[in-house]
PDB file of C-alpha atoms in Angstrom:
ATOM      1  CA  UNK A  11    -200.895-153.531  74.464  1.00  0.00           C
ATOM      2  CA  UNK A  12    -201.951-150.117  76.068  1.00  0.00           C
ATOM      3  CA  UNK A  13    -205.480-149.559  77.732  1.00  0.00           C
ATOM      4  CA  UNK A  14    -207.851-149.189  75.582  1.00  0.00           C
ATOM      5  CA  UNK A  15    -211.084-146.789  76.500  1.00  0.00           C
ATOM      6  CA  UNK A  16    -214.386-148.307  74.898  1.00  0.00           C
ATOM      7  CA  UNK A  17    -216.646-145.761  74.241  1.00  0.00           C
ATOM      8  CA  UNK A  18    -220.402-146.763  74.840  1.00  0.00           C
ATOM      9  CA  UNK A  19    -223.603-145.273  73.199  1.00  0.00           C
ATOM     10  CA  UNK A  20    -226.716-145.946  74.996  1.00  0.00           C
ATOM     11  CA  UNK A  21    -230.122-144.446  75.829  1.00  0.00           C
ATOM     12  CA  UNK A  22    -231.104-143.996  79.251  1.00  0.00           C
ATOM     13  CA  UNK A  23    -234.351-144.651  78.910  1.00  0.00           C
ATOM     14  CA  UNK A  24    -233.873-148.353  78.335  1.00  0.00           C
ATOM     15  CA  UNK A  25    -231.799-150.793  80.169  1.00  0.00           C
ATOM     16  CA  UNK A  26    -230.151-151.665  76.520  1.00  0.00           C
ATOM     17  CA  UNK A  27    -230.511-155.232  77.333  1.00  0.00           C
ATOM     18  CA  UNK A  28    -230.966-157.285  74.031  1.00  0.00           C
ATOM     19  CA  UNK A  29    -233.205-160.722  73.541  1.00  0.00           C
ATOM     20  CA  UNK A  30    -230.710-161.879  70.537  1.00  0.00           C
ATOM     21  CA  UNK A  31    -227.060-162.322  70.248  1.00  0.00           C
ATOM     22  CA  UNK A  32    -227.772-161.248  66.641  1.00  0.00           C
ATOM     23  CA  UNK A  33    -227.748-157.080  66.469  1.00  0.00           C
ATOM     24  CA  UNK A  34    -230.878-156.408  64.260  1.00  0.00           C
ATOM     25  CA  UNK A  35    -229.568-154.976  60.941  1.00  0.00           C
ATOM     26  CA  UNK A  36    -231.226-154.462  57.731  1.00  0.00           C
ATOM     27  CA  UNK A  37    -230.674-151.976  54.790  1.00  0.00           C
ATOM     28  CA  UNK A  38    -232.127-148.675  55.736  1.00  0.00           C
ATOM     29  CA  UNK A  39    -230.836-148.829  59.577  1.00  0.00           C
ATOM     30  CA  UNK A  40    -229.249-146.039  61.055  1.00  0.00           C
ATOM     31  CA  UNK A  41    -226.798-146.870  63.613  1.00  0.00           C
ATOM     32  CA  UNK A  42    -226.252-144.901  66.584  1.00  0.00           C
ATOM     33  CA  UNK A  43    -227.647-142.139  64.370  1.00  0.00           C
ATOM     34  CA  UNK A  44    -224.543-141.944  61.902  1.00  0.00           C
ATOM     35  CA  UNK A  45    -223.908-145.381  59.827  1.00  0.00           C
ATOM     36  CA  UNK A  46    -226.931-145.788  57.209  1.00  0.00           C
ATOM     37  CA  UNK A  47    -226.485-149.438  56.109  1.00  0.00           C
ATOM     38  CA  UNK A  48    -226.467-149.490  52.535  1.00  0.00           C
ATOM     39  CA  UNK A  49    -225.409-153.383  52.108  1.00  0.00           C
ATOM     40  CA  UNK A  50    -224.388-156.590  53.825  1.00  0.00           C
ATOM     41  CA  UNK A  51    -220.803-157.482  52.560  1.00  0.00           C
ATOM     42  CA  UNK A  52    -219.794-160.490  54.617  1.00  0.00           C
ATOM     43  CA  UNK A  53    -220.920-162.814  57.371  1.00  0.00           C
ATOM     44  CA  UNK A  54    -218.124-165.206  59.514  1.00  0.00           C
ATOM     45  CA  UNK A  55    -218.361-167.036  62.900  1.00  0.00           C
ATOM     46  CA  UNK A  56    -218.177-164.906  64.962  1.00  0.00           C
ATOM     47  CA  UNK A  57    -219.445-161.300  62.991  1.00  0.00           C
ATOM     48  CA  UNK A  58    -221.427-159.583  60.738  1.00  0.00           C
ATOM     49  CA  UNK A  59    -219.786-156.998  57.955  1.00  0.00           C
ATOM     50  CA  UNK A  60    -221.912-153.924  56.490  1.00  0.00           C
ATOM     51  CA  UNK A  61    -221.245-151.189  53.919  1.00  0.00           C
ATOM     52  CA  UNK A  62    -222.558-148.001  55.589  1.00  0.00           C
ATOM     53  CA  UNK A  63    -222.727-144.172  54.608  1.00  0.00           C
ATOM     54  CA  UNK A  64    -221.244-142.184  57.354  1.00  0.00           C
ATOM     55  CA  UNK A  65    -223.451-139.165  57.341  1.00  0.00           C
ATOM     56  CA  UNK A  66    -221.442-137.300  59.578  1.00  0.00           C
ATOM     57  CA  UNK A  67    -218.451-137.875  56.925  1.00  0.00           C
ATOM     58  CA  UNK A  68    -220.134-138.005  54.342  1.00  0.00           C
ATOM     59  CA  UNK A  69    -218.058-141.336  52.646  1.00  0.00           C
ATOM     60  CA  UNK A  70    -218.608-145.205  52.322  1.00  0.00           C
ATOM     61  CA  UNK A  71    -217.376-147.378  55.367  1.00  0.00           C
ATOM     62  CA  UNK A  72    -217.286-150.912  56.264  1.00  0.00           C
ATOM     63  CA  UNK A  73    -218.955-151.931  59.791  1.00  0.00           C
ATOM     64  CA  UNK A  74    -218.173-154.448  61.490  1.00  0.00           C
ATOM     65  CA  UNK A  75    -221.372-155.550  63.681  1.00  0.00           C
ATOM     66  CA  UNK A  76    -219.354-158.521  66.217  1.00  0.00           C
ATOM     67  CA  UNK A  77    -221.940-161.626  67.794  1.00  0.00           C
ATOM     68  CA  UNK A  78    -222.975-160.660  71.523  1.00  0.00           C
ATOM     69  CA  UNK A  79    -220.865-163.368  72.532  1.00  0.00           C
ATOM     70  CA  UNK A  80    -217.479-163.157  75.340  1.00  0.00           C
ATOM     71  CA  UNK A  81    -215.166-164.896  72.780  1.00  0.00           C
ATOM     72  CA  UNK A  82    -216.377-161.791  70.397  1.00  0.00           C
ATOM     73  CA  UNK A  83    -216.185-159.427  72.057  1.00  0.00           C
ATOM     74  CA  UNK A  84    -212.337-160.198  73.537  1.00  0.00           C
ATOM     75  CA  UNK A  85    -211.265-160.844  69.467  1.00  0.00           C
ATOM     76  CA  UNK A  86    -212.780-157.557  68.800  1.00  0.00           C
ATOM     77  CA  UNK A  87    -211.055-155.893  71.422  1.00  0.00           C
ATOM     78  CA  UNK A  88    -207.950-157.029  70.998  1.00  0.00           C
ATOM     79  CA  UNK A  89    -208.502-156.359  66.968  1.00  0.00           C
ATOM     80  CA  UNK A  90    -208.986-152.543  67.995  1.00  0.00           C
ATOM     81  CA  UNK A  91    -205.961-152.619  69.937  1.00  0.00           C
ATOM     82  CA  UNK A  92    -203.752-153.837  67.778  1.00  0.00           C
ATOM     83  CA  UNK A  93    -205.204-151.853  64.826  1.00  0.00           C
ATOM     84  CA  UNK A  94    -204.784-148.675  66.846  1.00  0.00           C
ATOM     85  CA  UNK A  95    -201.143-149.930  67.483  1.00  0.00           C
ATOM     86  CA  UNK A  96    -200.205-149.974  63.992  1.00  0.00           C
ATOM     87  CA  UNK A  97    -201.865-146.695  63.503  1.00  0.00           C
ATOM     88  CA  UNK A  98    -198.953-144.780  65.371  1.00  0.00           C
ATOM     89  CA  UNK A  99    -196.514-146.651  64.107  1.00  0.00           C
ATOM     90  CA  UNK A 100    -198.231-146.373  60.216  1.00  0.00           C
ATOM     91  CA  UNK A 101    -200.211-143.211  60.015  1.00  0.00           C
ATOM     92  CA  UNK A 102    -200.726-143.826  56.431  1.00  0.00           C
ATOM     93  CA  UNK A 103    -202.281-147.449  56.381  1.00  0.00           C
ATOM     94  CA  UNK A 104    -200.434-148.507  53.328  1.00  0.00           C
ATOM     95  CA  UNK A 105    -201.108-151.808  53.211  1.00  0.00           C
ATOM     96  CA  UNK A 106    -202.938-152.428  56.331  1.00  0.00           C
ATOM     97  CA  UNK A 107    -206.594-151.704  57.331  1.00  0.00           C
ATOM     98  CA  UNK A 108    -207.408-148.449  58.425  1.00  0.00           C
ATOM     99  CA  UNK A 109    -209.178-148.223  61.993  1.00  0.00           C
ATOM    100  CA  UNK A 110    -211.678-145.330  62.126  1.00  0.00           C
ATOM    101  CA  UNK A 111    -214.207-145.558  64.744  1.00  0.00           C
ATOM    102  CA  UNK A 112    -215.552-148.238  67.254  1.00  0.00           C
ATOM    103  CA  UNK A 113    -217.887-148.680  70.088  1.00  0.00           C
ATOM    104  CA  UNK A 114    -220.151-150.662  72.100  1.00  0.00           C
ATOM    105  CA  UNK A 115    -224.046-150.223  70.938  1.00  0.00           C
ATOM    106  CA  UNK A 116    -227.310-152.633  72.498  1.00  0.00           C
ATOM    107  CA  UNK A 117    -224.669-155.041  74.076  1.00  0.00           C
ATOM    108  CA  UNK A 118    -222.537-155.672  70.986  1.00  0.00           C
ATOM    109  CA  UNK A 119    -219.333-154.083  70.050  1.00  0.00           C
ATOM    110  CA  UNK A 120    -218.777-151.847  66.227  1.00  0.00           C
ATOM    111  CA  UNK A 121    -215.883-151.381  64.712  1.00  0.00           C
ATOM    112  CA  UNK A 122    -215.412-149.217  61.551  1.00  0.00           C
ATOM    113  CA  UNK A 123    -212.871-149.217  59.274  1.00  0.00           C
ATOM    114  CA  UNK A 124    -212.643-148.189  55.921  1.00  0.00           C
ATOM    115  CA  UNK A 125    -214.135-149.755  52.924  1.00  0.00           C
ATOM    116  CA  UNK A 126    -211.763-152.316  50.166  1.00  0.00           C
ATOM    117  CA  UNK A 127    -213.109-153.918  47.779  1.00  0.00           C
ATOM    118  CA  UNK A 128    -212.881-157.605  47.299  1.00  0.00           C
ATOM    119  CA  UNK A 129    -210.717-160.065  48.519  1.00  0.00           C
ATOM    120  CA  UNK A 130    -208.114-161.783  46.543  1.00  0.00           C
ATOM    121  CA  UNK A 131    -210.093-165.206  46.738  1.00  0.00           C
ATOM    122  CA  UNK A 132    -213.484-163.264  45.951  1.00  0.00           C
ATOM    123  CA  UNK A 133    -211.980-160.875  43.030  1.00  0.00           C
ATOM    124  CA  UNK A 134    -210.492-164.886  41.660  1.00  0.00           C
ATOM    125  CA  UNK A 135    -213.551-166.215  41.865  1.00  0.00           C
ATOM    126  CA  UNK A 136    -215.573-163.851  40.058  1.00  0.00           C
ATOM    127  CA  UNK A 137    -212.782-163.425  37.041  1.00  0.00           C
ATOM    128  CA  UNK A 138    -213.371-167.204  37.228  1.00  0.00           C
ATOM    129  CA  UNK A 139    -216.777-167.265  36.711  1.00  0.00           C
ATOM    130  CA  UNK A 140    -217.125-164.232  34.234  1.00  0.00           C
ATOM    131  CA  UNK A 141    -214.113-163.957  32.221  1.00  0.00           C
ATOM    132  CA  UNK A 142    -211.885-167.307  32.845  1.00  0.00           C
ATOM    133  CA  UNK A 143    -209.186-166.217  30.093  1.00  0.00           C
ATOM    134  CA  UNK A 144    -208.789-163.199  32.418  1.00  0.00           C
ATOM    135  CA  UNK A 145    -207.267-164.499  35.493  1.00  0.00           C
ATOM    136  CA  UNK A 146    -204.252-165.202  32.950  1.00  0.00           C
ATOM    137  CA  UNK A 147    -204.062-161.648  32.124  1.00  0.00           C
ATOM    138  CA  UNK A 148    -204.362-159.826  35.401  1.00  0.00           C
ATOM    139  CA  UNK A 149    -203.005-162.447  37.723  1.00  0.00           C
ATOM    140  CA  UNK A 150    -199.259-162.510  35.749  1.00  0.00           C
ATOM    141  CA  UNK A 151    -196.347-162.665  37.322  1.00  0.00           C
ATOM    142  CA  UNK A 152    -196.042-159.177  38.030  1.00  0.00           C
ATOM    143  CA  UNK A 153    -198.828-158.801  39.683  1.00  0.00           C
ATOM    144  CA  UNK A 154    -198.527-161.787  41.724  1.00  0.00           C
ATOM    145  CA  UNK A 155    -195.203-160.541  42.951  1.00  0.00           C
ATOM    146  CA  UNK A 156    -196.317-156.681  43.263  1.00  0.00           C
ATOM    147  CA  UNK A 157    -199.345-158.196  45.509  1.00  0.00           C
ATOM    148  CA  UNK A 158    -196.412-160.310  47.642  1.00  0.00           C
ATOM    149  CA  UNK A 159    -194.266-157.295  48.152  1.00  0.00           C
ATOM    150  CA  UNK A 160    -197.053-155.422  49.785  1.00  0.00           C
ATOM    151  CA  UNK A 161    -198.034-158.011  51.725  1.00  0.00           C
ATOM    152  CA  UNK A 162    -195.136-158.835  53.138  1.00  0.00           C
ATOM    153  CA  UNK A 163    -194.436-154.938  54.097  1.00  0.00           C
ATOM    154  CA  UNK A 164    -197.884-155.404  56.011  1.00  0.00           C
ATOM    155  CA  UNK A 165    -196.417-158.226  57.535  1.00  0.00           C
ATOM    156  CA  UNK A 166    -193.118-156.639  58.666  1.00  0.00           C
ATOM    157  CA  UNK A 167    -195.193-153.827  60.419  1.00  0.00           C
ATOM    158  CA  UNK A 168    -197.232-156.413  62.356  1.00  0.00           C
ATOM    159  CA  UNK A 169    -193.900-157.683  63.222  1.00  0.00           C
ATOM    160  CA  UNK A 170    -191.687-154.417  63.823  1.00  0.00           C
ATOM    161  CA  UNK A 171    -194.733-154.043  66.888  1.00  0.00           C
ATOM    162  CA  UNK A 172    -193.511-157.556  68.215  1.00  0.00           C
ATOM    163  CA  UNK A 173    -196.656-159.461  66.876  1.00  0.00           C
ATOM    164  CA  UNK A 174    -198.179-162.529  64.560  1.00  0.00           C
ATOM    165  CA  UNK A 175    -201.028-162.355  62.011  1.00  0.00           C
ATOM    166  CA  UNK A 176    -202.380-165.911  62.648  1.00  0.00           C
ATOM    167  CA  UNK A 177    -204.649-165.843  59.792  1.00  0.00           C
ATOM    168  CA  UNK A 178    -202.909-164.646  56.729  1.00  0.00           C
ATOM    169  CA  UNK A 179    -205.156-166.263  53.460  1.00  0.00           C
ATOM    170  CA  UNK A 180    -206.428-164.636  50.657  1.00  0.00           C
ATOM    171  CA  UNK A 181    -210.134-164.215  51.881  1.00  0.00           C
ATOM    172  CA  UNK A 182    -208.014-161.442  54.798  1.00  0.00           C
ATOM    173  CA  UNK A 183    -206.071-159.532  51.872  1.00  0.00           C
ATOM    174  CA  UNK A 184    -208.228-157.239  50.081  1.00  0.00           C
ATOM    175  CA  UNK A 185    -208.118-154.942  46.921  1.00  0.00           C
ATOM    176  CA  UNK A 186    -207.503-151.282  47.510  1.00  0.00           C
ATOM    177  CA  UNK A 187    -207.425-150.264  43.587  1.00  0.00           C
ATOM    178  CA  UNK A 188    -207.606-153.077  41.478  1.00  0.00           C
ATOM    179  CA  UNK A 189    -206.176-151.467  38.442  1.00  0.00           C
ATOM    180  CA  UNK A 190    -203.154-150.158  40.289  1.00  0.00           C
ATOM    181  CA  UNK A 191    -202.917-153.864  41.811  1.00  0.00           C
ATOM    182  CA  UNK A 192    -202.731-152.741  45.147  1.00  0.00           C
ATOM    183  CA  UNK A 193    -203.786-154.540  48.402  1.00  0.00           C
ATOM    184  CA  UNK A 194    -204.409-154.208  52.107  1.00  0.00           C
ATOM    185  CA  UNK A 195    -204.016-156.991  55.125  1.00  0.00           C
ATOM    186  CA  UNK A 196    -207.420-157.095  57.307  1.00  0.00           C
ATOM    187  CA  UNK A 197    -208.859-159.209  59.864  1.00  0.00           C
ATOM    188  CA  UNK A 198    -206.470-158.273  62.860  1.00  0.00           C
ATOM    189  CA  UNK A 199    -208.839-160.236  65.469  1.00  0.00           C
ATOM    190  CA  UNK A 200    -206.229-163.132  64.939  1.00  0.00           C
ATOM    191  CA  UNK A 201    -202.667-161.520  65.867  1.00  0.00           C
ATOM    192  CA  UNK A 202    -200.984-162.962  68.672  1.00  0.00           C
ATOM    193  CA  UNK A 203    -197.603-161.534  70.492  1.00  0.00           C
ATOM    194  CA  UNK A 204    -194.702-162.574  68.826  1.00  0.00           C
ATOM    195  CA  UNK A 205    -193.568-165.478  71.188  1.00  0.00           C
ATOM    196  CA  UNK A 206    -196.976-167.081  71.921  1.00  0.00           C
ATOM    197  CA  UNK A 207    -196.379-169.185  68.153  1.00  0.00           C
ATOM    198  CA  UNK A 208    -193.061-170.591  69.161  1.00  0.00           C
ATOM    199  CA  UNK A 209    -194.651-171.523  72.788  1.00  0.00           C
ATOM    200  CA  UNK A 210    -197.696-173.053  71.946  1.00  0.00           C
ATOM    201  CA  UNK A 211    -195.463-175.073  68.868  1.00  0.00           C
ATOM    202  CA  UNK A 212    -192.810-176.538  71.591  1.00  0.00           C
ATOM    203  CA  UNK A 213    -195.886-177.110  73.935  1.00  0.00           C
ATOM    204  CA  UNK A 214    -197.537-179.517  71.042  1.00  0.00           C
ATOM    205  CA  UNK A 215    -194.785-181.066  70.140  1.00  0.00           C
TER     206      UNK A 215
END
């Protein structure tokens, strides 16, 4: 992938060192004076995941706060590069996250994307829980293959760039609209050149 140029907000005053691996983020925070956190909308191994109000935009993001940690920070990277990839080859984002600002803040790196909705596996669970004679009625056959088609159109892209999404499941395919049933493919920290799978399968077996 190309070189990628990490831009890095700081203030000179301080020597931006942190004491935590853990960014400090609560509800109210204003990061690098643009992204007021409005909620926390996910938590994995290795990141945290906000909704923020761009106040320079004035919309509704998602931002991606990753651990202070080497192994984080190269995922993230490599999730930026492959995201800005796509984005020259897919302006539009149809069924693919849409990249929209990063940067390295107080040791840890931000990426910002746009904001979905809920993942398949969360927007199951809660028709589950609240409705169960629902998941019948949206989840039909239809929809089930309408939801396939996109996905694997996301999944030809990744692949028309000569790469692997390692981690397709539903928790990384999200809800764009859904009453129009449409979907987008996230969590590109796990894509892998095309030839690496077929290596590191002969290697193991």
């Amino acid at each position: 992938l190309e070189h990628l140029s990490l831009p890095m907000v700081y203030n000179p005053r301080r020597n931006a060192l942190e004491d935590t691996r853990e960014l400090k983020v609560e509800v109210g925070t204003v990061i690098v004076g643009r992204y007021r956190v409005v909620a926390s909308i996910g938590k994995g191994s290795f990141s945290r995941v906000f909704q923020c109000y761009d106040l320079r935009r004035e919309r509704m993001v998602s931002v991606k706060v990753l651990r202070n940690e080497k192994d984080c920070l190269d995922g993230g990277l490599g999730e930026i590069r492959m995201l800005s990839l796509l984005g020259k080859h897919d302006p539009a984002a149809t069924h693919r996250l849409r990249l929209l600002d990063y940067f390295y803040y107080k040791e840890h790196l931000l990426i910002v994307t746009e904001l979905l909705r809920d993942s398949l596996y969360q927007f199951y669970k809660y028709i589950e829980a609240t409705e169960p004679t629902g998941l019948r009625s949206y989840f039909t056959l239809g929809t089930v293959g309408k939801i396939a088609h996109q996905l694997l159109q996301a999944l030809a892209l990744v692949h028309s760039v000569g790469a692997v999404h390692c981690d397709v499941k539903c928790e990384n395919v999200c809800l764009s609209s859904a009453t129009r049933r449409e979907i987008k493919l996230i969590d590109f920290g796990s894509v892998l050149p095309s030839f690496l799978p077929y290596l590191l399968t002969c290697l193991l077996t």
